[in-house]
Structure formats: structure tokens, C-alpha cells
């Protein structure tokens, strides 16, 4: 009798275990083929491989968006100046007490940090790294900005390239850790708010903005598409859905950007790298750029409250 | 009851261990390929088997230099990848005698979305292995 009970318990546990294993697997979309639910059952050895029990193939869909560092580089390349008054003050980090507000402002501060770092405002960068360390600790991912990393920041405080590398690695680790912890919704909030802040910084002081910057702002219609697609692939919590819904006016403003499709071409340089020419072109009149700036500012100002 | 809890914990550990191994593989074997580039924030790694595919669509900004790295465990064989433009035109194919099969450097003259398609070659062996595949993107101005 006891043996039968134990057998039943073992079968039940095995079933629960398989469910748990599947539940803990990656949640990014997969499509095509018949996915075998036992896909995640086997464990990789220390070299990153193992024997699989899965027989049917699948197509894994990854989602990504340009990082705030790329947006900051774009702002600088266009000839715009650094505006410290546009940043969300680093000292406000303590006022964000719920995980969704912390994730949103982690994204905001990440974009502010990228902006300051690209413009070589290193002292400002360190203030924002400290604010980010505080928020990431509150979110339980404090190890991405460990004391060792902060020590490295101090040692390299005058080295722009080193700071850029540290900031990029920190946000990659943060994204990886949130996904690994099953907090993809928070990862989505960080990405979306980081994009919003990057656009907010790009659209400040438009009266003195170079023509080049306005063109680059119009092109962000595509990066907005990346961000929305990425965030919609995650589990839709009330907070994530709320932020995406709040971004609807931004989507509406970008819908006024004109797009002309063009044939892409490729050429190879002597260095071995490729140049992809042609492709789409984007244009927007001043009213559209102003509408984009206003809608971005509205969402961003709500985010930092 | 004690055994139940132990077994449940063991299963949970197996799942997280598989993902952790993939993260560790990426850190150890893939990240160095982006030296000199600013890595994109997004973590895109998966455990794939022979015959699987992976896709990634991303916007590339005009004026930036990019490096795309497709890093995979050797047990999966020669993992290949292609780049397509927004209209589906093939712009790059790693199988066509390119000098470096694990990464490609490029820049775009206009900001545009490109799609990366990764293919794990099929296998006829009786025992199939699964391995970690990571797609990394780096940029520099």
C-alpha cells in the first residue's frame, strides 16, 4: 500500500516537474513545427550542450530594440548639445517604491546615463550609475552593479570608452538577469521607458536642433516599432499594458512620418565589412516633429512621477 | 512529502540550470567577439536542436558601424545565418564563402529594419544534441 502511494506520488511529482520545467523555460515566442514540451527537460553540461529529447524543430523568434546608447550616439552625431536640465534628477530614485515604477525609472535613468556618458559628462554619469545601483538593488538584481563594477567605474571615471563599455555591459546583464528571473515584464518596462527617455532627450530644444537631428527623429518610427513588438512579446501585466497604451499618442504622431521604400544594395569595402545602401527614407514636417516631441514629453513626464 | 519537495526542487533546478549554462556559455565564448563594439542591451540566447531556426528583426541606424555575431555550441555543427532587408531581399549569406563565419561587420546608409535568420543544420544521427545559440549585436560610431 505504501509502495503504491509512493509510486503515485512520484508520478504526480514527475508530471508537476515537467510542467515546472516548461514554465521556467524561455518565454520568447516560438513558431512553426510541433514543439515538444519536453524541450527544456534535459540539462546542458558545463560546455553549453547536452543530449536532447526534443525531436520536432521550431523557429525561435528573438526580439530586440536599439539601446539608449545608440540613441545617445545618434543625438551627439547630429551636432546637438548636452542639456543637463532635460535629465530626470538622479536624486529622485528613492521616490520610486513599487517594482513597476522602479523598472520604468531604471530605463529612464539608463537613457540619461547613456546620454551623459556619450557626451563625456563623466561626473553626471557616476551620479546616474549610483541611482541605477539603488533601483536595481530594490528590484533584486543588485549584482549587475556590484561593488566591483562601481570600483571599476571610479577607476575609469575619466575614460569615456571604459565607461561606455561598463554601462553597456551593465544593461545587457540587467536585461539577461530580469529575463532569467522570469521578470520579462519588468525587462519590457525598462526597454520601453529607456526608448521614451532617449526620444525625450533627442527632442529637447528643437528650436536649436540641427536639421540632421530632425531627420533622425523621423527615422525612429522604426525603433518605436521594434520596442512595441518586443514589449508585446512579453507577458502583458497591467503595468506593461498600461505603459504601452500610454504610448498610443506617440505611435499616432509617428504615423504622420512619410516613408518611401527603396531597393537595398550591398557593397563590400576593402576592410571586409559591408555597406548596405538604398532602403527606405523618412521625412517629417515641423508640425509632425513637434507632435512627436509633445507626445513623448507627456508620456515621459508621467513616467518620472 | 519531504521527497515530493526534494523532487520538485530538483526539477526546478534542472530548468534554471539549463538556462544558466546557456548564459555561462554566452559569457565565456561569445562576448569577446564584440570587443571594440558597444553591445546591444538585449539578451538573445536559446537552446536549439538540429533543424531549428531563429529569427531576429532589428532597426539599424544610419551612420553606425555594426557587428552581428552568431555564436553557437560546436555540437550543433555549422550554424549559418542570412540577413534580409525589410522587403525580404537577401543581403548577406554566411554560406557564400564569407571570410568569417561567426560574425559580419556592416553599416547602413539609411536607417532600416533588417531581419536575421539563423539555421541550425539538420542531423541524421540517432542521438541528437541540443546546444546554446546566441545572437549578439554591437555598434560603434
XYZ file of C-alpha atoms in Angstrom:
446
model
C 0.000 0.000 0.000
C 2.790 2.332 0.974
C 4.645 1.393 -2.224
C 1.576 2.255 -4.342
C 1.242 5.606 -2.578
C 4.868 6.385 -3.206
C 4.560 5.397 -6.866
C 1.532 7.659 -7.294
C 3.347 10.477 -5.578
C 6.361 10.000 -7.825
C 4.211 10.079 -10.985
C 2.440 13.212 -9.786
C 5.735 14.846 -8.943
C 7.166 13.865 -12.337
C 4.193 15.497 -14.048
C 4.490 18.616 -11.921
C 8.190 18.684 -12.548
C 7.718 18.625 -16.307
C 5.191 21.456 -16.008
C 7.614 23.391 -13.837
C 10.447 22.788 -16.258
C 8.331 24.062 -19.149
C 7.159 27.017 -17.092
C 10.697 28.014 -16.268
C 11.819 27.879 -19.878
C 12.273 30.960 -22.009
C 9.062 32.748 -22.805
C 10.070 34.379 -26.063
C 7.856 33.382 -28.969
C 8.453 30.243 -30.929
C 6.601 29.267 -34.041
C 6.370 26.594 -36.715
C 6.836 22.878 -36.256
C 5.389 20.911 -33.401
C 7.128 21.948 -30.287
C 7.786 19.137 -27.936
C 7.029 20.237 -24.370
C 9.951 18.248 -23.133
C 12.256 20.637 -24.966
C 13.660 22.096 -21.819
C 13.817 18.870 -19.884
C 17.407 17.944 -20.363
C 20.174 19.895 -18.774
C 23.185 21.264 -20.583
C 26.575 20.196 -19.479
C 29.141 22.770 -18.490
C 30.058 23.425 -22.120
C 26.572 24.546 -23.144
C 25.215 21.368 -24.751
C 23.513 18.097 -23.872
C 21.545 15.241 -25.402
C 18.064 16.409 -26.316
C 14.764 14.585 -26.022
C 13.076 17.003 -28.421
C 12.530 15.601 -31.911
C 10.486 18.257 -33.693
C 12.026 21.512 -34.820
C 10.924 25.065 -34.114
C 11.654 28.632 -35.083
C 12.734 30.801 -32.197
C 11.715 34.433 -32.537
C 14.034 36.893 -30.841
C 13.060 40.496 -30.239
C 15.387 43.428 -29.763
C 15.481 47.199 -29.910
C 18.335 49.658 -30.320
C 19.863 50.542 -26.967
C 19.712 54.029 -25.377
C 23.454 54.237 -26.019
C 22.773 54.095 -29.779
C 20.142 56.823 -29.461
C 22.548 58.985 -27.458
C 25.257 58.464 -30.096
C 22.766 59.495 -32.749
C 21.976 62.725 -30.850
C 25.649 63.587 -30.490
C 26.491 62.748 -34.114
C 23.764 65.052 -35.331
C 25.545 68.003 -33.705
C 23.165 68.569 -30.785
C 24.424 69.814 -27.410
C 24.187 68.261 -23.944
C 21.312 69.594 -21.837
C 21.596 68.598 -18.187
C 18.266 70.273 -17.417
C 16.498 67.644 -19.517
C 17.552 64.739 -17.282
C 15.391 63.172 -14.587
C 17.328 64.158 -11.433
C 19.305 61.190 -10.088
C 18.382 62.183 -6.539
C 14.764 61.199 -7.163
C 15.481 57.465 -7.259
C 14.288 56.915 -3.674
C 10.780 58.091 -4.538
C 10.154 55.071 -6.760
C 8.947 52.387 -4.385
C 6.990 49.864 -6.465
C 8.680 47.401 -8.807
C 6.993 48.801 -11.915
C 7.997 52.398 -11.084
C 11.490 51.203 -10.281
C 11.767 49.330 -13.598
C 10.382 52.288 -15.554
C 12.821 54.709 -13.951
C 15.659 52.237 -14.326
C 15.035 52.585 -18.052
C 14.769 56.383 -17.755
C 18.000 56.633 -15.773
C 19.678 54.199 -18.159
C 18.964 56.555 -21.059
C 20.101 59.571 -19.000
C 23.280 57.700 -18.119
C 23.921 56.774 -21.757
C 23.360 60.392 -22.806
C 25.744 61.744 -20.141
C 28.366 59.103 -20.945
C 28.302 59.703 -24.689
C 28.672 63.465 -24.065
C 31.570 62.755 -21.664
C 29.787 64.229 -18.665
C 31.524 61.671 -16.511
C 30.662 63.121 -13.111
C 26.978 63.104 -14.116
C 27.372 59.535 -15.361
C 28.559 58.392 -11.951
C 25.580 60.047 -10.227
C 23.255 58.107 -12.522
C 25.129 54.857 -12.034
C 24.594 55.250 -8.290
C 20.871 55.889 -8.828
C 20.698 52.811 -11.068
C 22.530 50.745 -8.462
C 19.936 51.809 -5.901
C 16.982 50.886 -8.140
C 18.492 47.589 -9.274
C 19.072 46.653 -5.631
C 15.409 47.335 -4.924
C 14.468 45.101 -7.868
C 16.677 42.264 -6.593
C 19.200 42.444 -9.421
C 21.850 44.326 -7.475
C 24.656 42.013 -8.635
C 24.676 43.638 -12.102
C 26.137 46.744 -10.478
C 28.270 45.134 -7.811
C 30.809 46.978 -5.693
C 33.472 45.619 -8.053
C 31.743 47.226 -11.034
C 31.326 50.509 -9.144
C 35.004 50.325 -8.195
C 35.864 49.884 -11.852
C 33.717 52.925 -12.662
C 35.643 55.018 -10.137
C 38.968 53.834 -11.552
C 37.867 54.718 -15.079
C 35.907 57.870 -14.344
C 37.911 59.842 -16.913
C 37.930 57.132 -19.550
C 34.885 57.603 -21.813
C 35.325 54.336 -23.703
C 35.674 52.326 -20.495
C 32.528 53.942 -19.073
C 30.586 53.236 -22.274
C 31.652 49.592 -22.094
C 30.693 49.300 -18.409
C 27.283 50.923 -18.983
C 26.537 48.682 -21.989
C 27.556 45.532 -20.149
C 25.504 46.573 -17.128
C 22.315 46.976 -19.149
C 22.929 43.751 -21.067
C 23.389 41.933 -17.739
C 20.290 43.619 -16.350
C 18.184 42.512 -19.333
C 19.590 38.987 -19.109
C 19.003 38.780 -15.352
C 15.418 40.043 -15.486
C 14.598 37.533 -18.245
C 16.333 34.734 -16.346
C 14.380 35.608 -13.193
C 11.102 35.388 -15.125
C 10.597 39.169 -14.893
C 10.281 39.828 -18.615
C 7.510 42.318 -17.957
C 9.976 44.428 -15.978
C 12.559 43.999 -18.750
C 9.893 45.339 -21.117
C 9.261 48.354 -18.887
C 12.991 49.104 -18.811
C 13.283 48.894 -22.618
C 10.152 50.959 -23.328
C 10.937 53.704 -20.816
C 14.564 53.800 -21.971
C 13.354 54.405 -25.515
C 10.940 57.109 -24.307
C 13.688 58.934 -22.402
C 16.085 58.636 -25.352
C 13.470 60.237 -27.574
C 12.706 62.856 -24.922
C 16.370 63.875 -24.841
C 16.532 63.918 -28.648
C 13.502 66.212 -28.873
C 14.566 68.849 -26.311
C 15.483 72.287 -27.577
C 14.184 71.569 -31.054
C 14.442 75.271 -31.886
C 18.226 74.914 -31.916
C 18.292 71.350 -33.227
C 20.217 70.694 -36.430
C 18.214 69.577 -39.481
C 20.086 66.289 -39.275
C 18.583 65.572 -35.849
C 15.029 66.117 -37.121
C 15.649 63.584 -39.861
C 16.982 61.122 -37.306
C 13.925 61.685 -35.098
C 11.636 60.819 -38.023
C 13.545 57.577 -38.563
C 12.773 56.488 -35.018
C 9.410 55.372 -36.357
C 11.202 52.081 -36.945
C 12.746 51.816 -33.488
C 9.337 52.501 -31.956
C 8.087 49.517 -33.962
C 10.953 47.418 -32.524
C 10.106 48.470 -28.971
C 6.379 47.818 -29.297
C 6.951 44.415 -30.915
C 9.441 43.435 -28.221
C 7.211 44.557 -25.345
C 4.124 42.889 -26.802
C 6.007 39.583 -26.940
C 6.263 39.601 -23.148
C 3.593 38.636 -20.677
C 1.173 41.543 -20.555
C 0.976 42.648 -16.943
C -1.258 45.595 -16.068
C 1.797 47.856 -15.717
C 3.323 46.897 -19.062
C -0.013 47.129 -20.842
C -0.595 50.490 -19.181
C 2.691 51.893 -20.442
C 2.153 50.551 -23.976
C -1.346 52.024 -24.044
C 0.035 55.350 -22.833
C 2.391 55.290 -25.818
C -0.508 55.235 -28.303
C -0.301 59.041 -28.907
C 3.401 58.618 -29.739
C 2.513 55.940 -32.287
C -0.141 58.246 -33.720
C 2.366 61.092 -34.057
C 4.926 58.847 -35.764
C 2.225 57.593 -38.148
C 2.438 61.042 -39.785
C 6.076 60.427 -40.787
C 6.342 59.763 -44.513
C 8.173 56.655 -45.629
C 9.469 55.974 -49.122
C 10.584 52.461 -49.782
C 13.758 51.907 -51.767
C 15.717 48.977 -53.133
C 18.599 47.875 -50.889
C 22.069 47.277 -52.286
C 25.231 45.820 -50.789
C 28.843 46.729 -51.382
C 31.889 45.305 -49.779
C 34.690 47.526 -48.525
C 38.362 46.600 -48.517
C 38.170 46.067 -44.778
C 35.743 43.215 -45.440
C 32.747 44.986 -43.963
C 29.571 45.551 -45.942
C 27.771 48.756 -46.740
C 24.040 48.336 -47.135
C 22.838 51.149 -49.351
C 19.389 52.182 -50.508
C 16.492 51.178 -48.309
C 13.696 53.360 -47.015
C 13.828 57.104 -46.476
C 11.833 59.048 -43.900
C 10.661 62.626 -43.785
C 8.512 64.672 -41.452
C 7.432 68.303 -41.429
C 7.967 70.526 -38.399
C 4.416 70.003 -37.169
C 4.941 66.242 -37.088
C 8.261 66.594 -35.258
C 6.603 68.909 -32.738
C 3.731 66.433 -32.282
C 6.243 63.639 -31.676
C 8.111 65.800 -29.151
C 4.917 66.737 -27.311
C 3.570 63.187 -27.121
C 6.926 61.825 -25.948
C 7.219 64.557 -23.288
C 3.736 63.811 -21.984
C 4.423 60.088 -21.515
C 7.903 60.692 -20.149
C 6.732 63.230 -17.572
C 4.131 60.739 -16.340
C 6.822 58.051 -16.086
C 9.063 60.043 -13.745
C 6.304 60.999 -11.283
C 6.057 14.933 1.476
C 9.738 15.599 2.011
C 10.561 13.524 -1.078
C 7.969 15.428 -3.075
C 9.522 18.741 -2.212
C 13.011 17.488 -2.984
C 11.913 16.193 -6.398
C 10.102 19.432 -7.221
C 13.112 21.468 -6.253
C 15.315 19.180 -8.350
C 13.154 19.727 -11.446
C 13.141 23.464 -10.916
C 16.875 23.399 -10.563
C 17.288 21.422 -13.806
C 15.337 24.019 -15.785
C 17.159 27.004 -14.404
C 20.470 25.186 -14.736
C 19.907 24.704 -18.492
C 19.313 28.428 -18.935
C 22.207 29.283 -16.636
C 24.503 27.060 -18.693
C 23.465 28.919 -21.829
C 24.169 32.252 -20.137
C 27.546 30.996 -18.973
C 28.341 29.680 -22.472
C 27.458 33.074 -23.959
C 29.572 34.986 -21.463
C 32.552 32.703 -21.874
C 32.514 32.037 -25.607
C 30.610 34.791 -27.378
C 31.009 38.188 -25.749
C 34.640 38.644 -26.726
C 33.595 38.693 -30.395
C 32.137 42.151 -29.711
C 35.404 43.658 -28.485
C 35.597 47.242 -29.685
C 31.825 47.483 -30.149
C 29.092 48.697 -27.799
C 26.895 45.712 -27.181
C 23.158 45.962 -27.623
C 21.238 45.613 -24.334
C 19.082 42.702 -25.446
C 19.910 39.164 -24.360
C 19.014 36.776 -27.215
C 20.063 33.214 -26.464
C 18.192 29.953 -26.879
C 18.745 26.232 -26.597
C 18.256 24.809 -30.101
C 18.454 21.401 -31.778
C 19.435 20.377 -35.335
C 16.917 21.719 -37.858
C 15.809 24.619 -35.645
C 15.786 28.201 -36.857
C 15.895 31.550 -35.096
C 14.844 34.969 -36.332
C 15.591 38.475 -35.175
C 14.330 41.759 -36.611
C 16.027 44.963 -35.531
C 16.423 48.550 -36.690
C 19.923 49.632 -37.658
C 20.714 53.327 -37.525
C 22.390 55.218 -40.342
C 25.961 56.243 -39.617
C 26.757 53.489 -37.122
C 29.079 50.566 -37.708
C 27.590 47.254 -36.656
C 28.843 43.791 -35.879
C 26.439 40.855 -35.896
C 27.693 37.781 -34.054
C 26.027 34.379 -34.302
C 27.636 32.212 -31.681
C 26.704 28.572 -31.223
C 27.915 25.455 -29.496
C 30.108 23.358 -31.828
C 27.920 20.305 -31.223
C 25.293 21.936 -33.473
C 27.651 21.944 -36.464
C 27.942 24.787 -38.964
C 25.183 27.137 -37.894
C 24.517 29.563 -40.761
C 22.765 32.904 -40.991
C 21.363 35.313 -43.541
C 20.404 38.985 -43.456
C 17.320 40.261 -45.297
C 16.049 43.779 -45.825
C 12.527 44.915 -44.983
C 11.250 43.703 -48.367
C 12.728 40.227 -47.969
C 15.734 40.734 -50.250
C 18.741 38.651 -49.231
C 21.666 40.956 -48.409
C 24.083 38.526 -46.821
C 24.504 34.753 -46.602
C 27.186 33.302 -44.340
C 27.356 30.166 -46.531
C 28.649 32.036 -49.554
C 32.350 31.924 -48.825
C 32.415 34.796 -46.378
C 35.726 35.287 -44.608
C 34.418 34.945 -41.084
C 31.548 32.650 -40.447
C 30.724 33.729 -36.893
C 30.345 37.451 -37.410
C 29.746 40.048 -40.081
C 30.550 43.767 -39.977
C 28.348 46.216 -41.834
C 26.827 49.669 -41.857
C 23.620 51.014 -43.338
C 23.394 54.202 -45.380
C 19.807 54.754 -44.296
C 18.126 53.703 -41.078
C 16.280 50.482 -41.740
C 14.955 47.276 -40.250
C 16.821 44.124 -41.154
C 15.909 40.554 -40.424
C 18.477 37.984 -39.350
C 17.643 34.318 -39.931
C 19.743 31.652 -38.251
C 19.656 27.993 -39.300
C 20.946 25.026 -37.319
C 21.841 22.246 -39.810
C 19.743 19.071 -39.602
C 21.298 15.931 -38.195
C 20.764 12.292 -39.148
C 22.365 10.884 -36.024
C 20.354 8.684 -33.689
C 21.268 10.733 -30.663
C 20.707 14.426 -31.162
C 22.262 17.116 -29.074
C 20.895 20.494 -28.161
C 23.141 23.489 -27.764
C 23.178 27.133 -26.989
C 22.785 29.653 -29.824
C 23.283 33.365 -29.174
C 22.738 36.325 -31.475
C 24.675 39.422 -30.428
C 24.695 42.889 -31.917
C 27.295 45.561 -31.341
C 27.658 49.093 -32.659
C 30.201 51.868 -32.766
C 30.147 55.392 -34.108
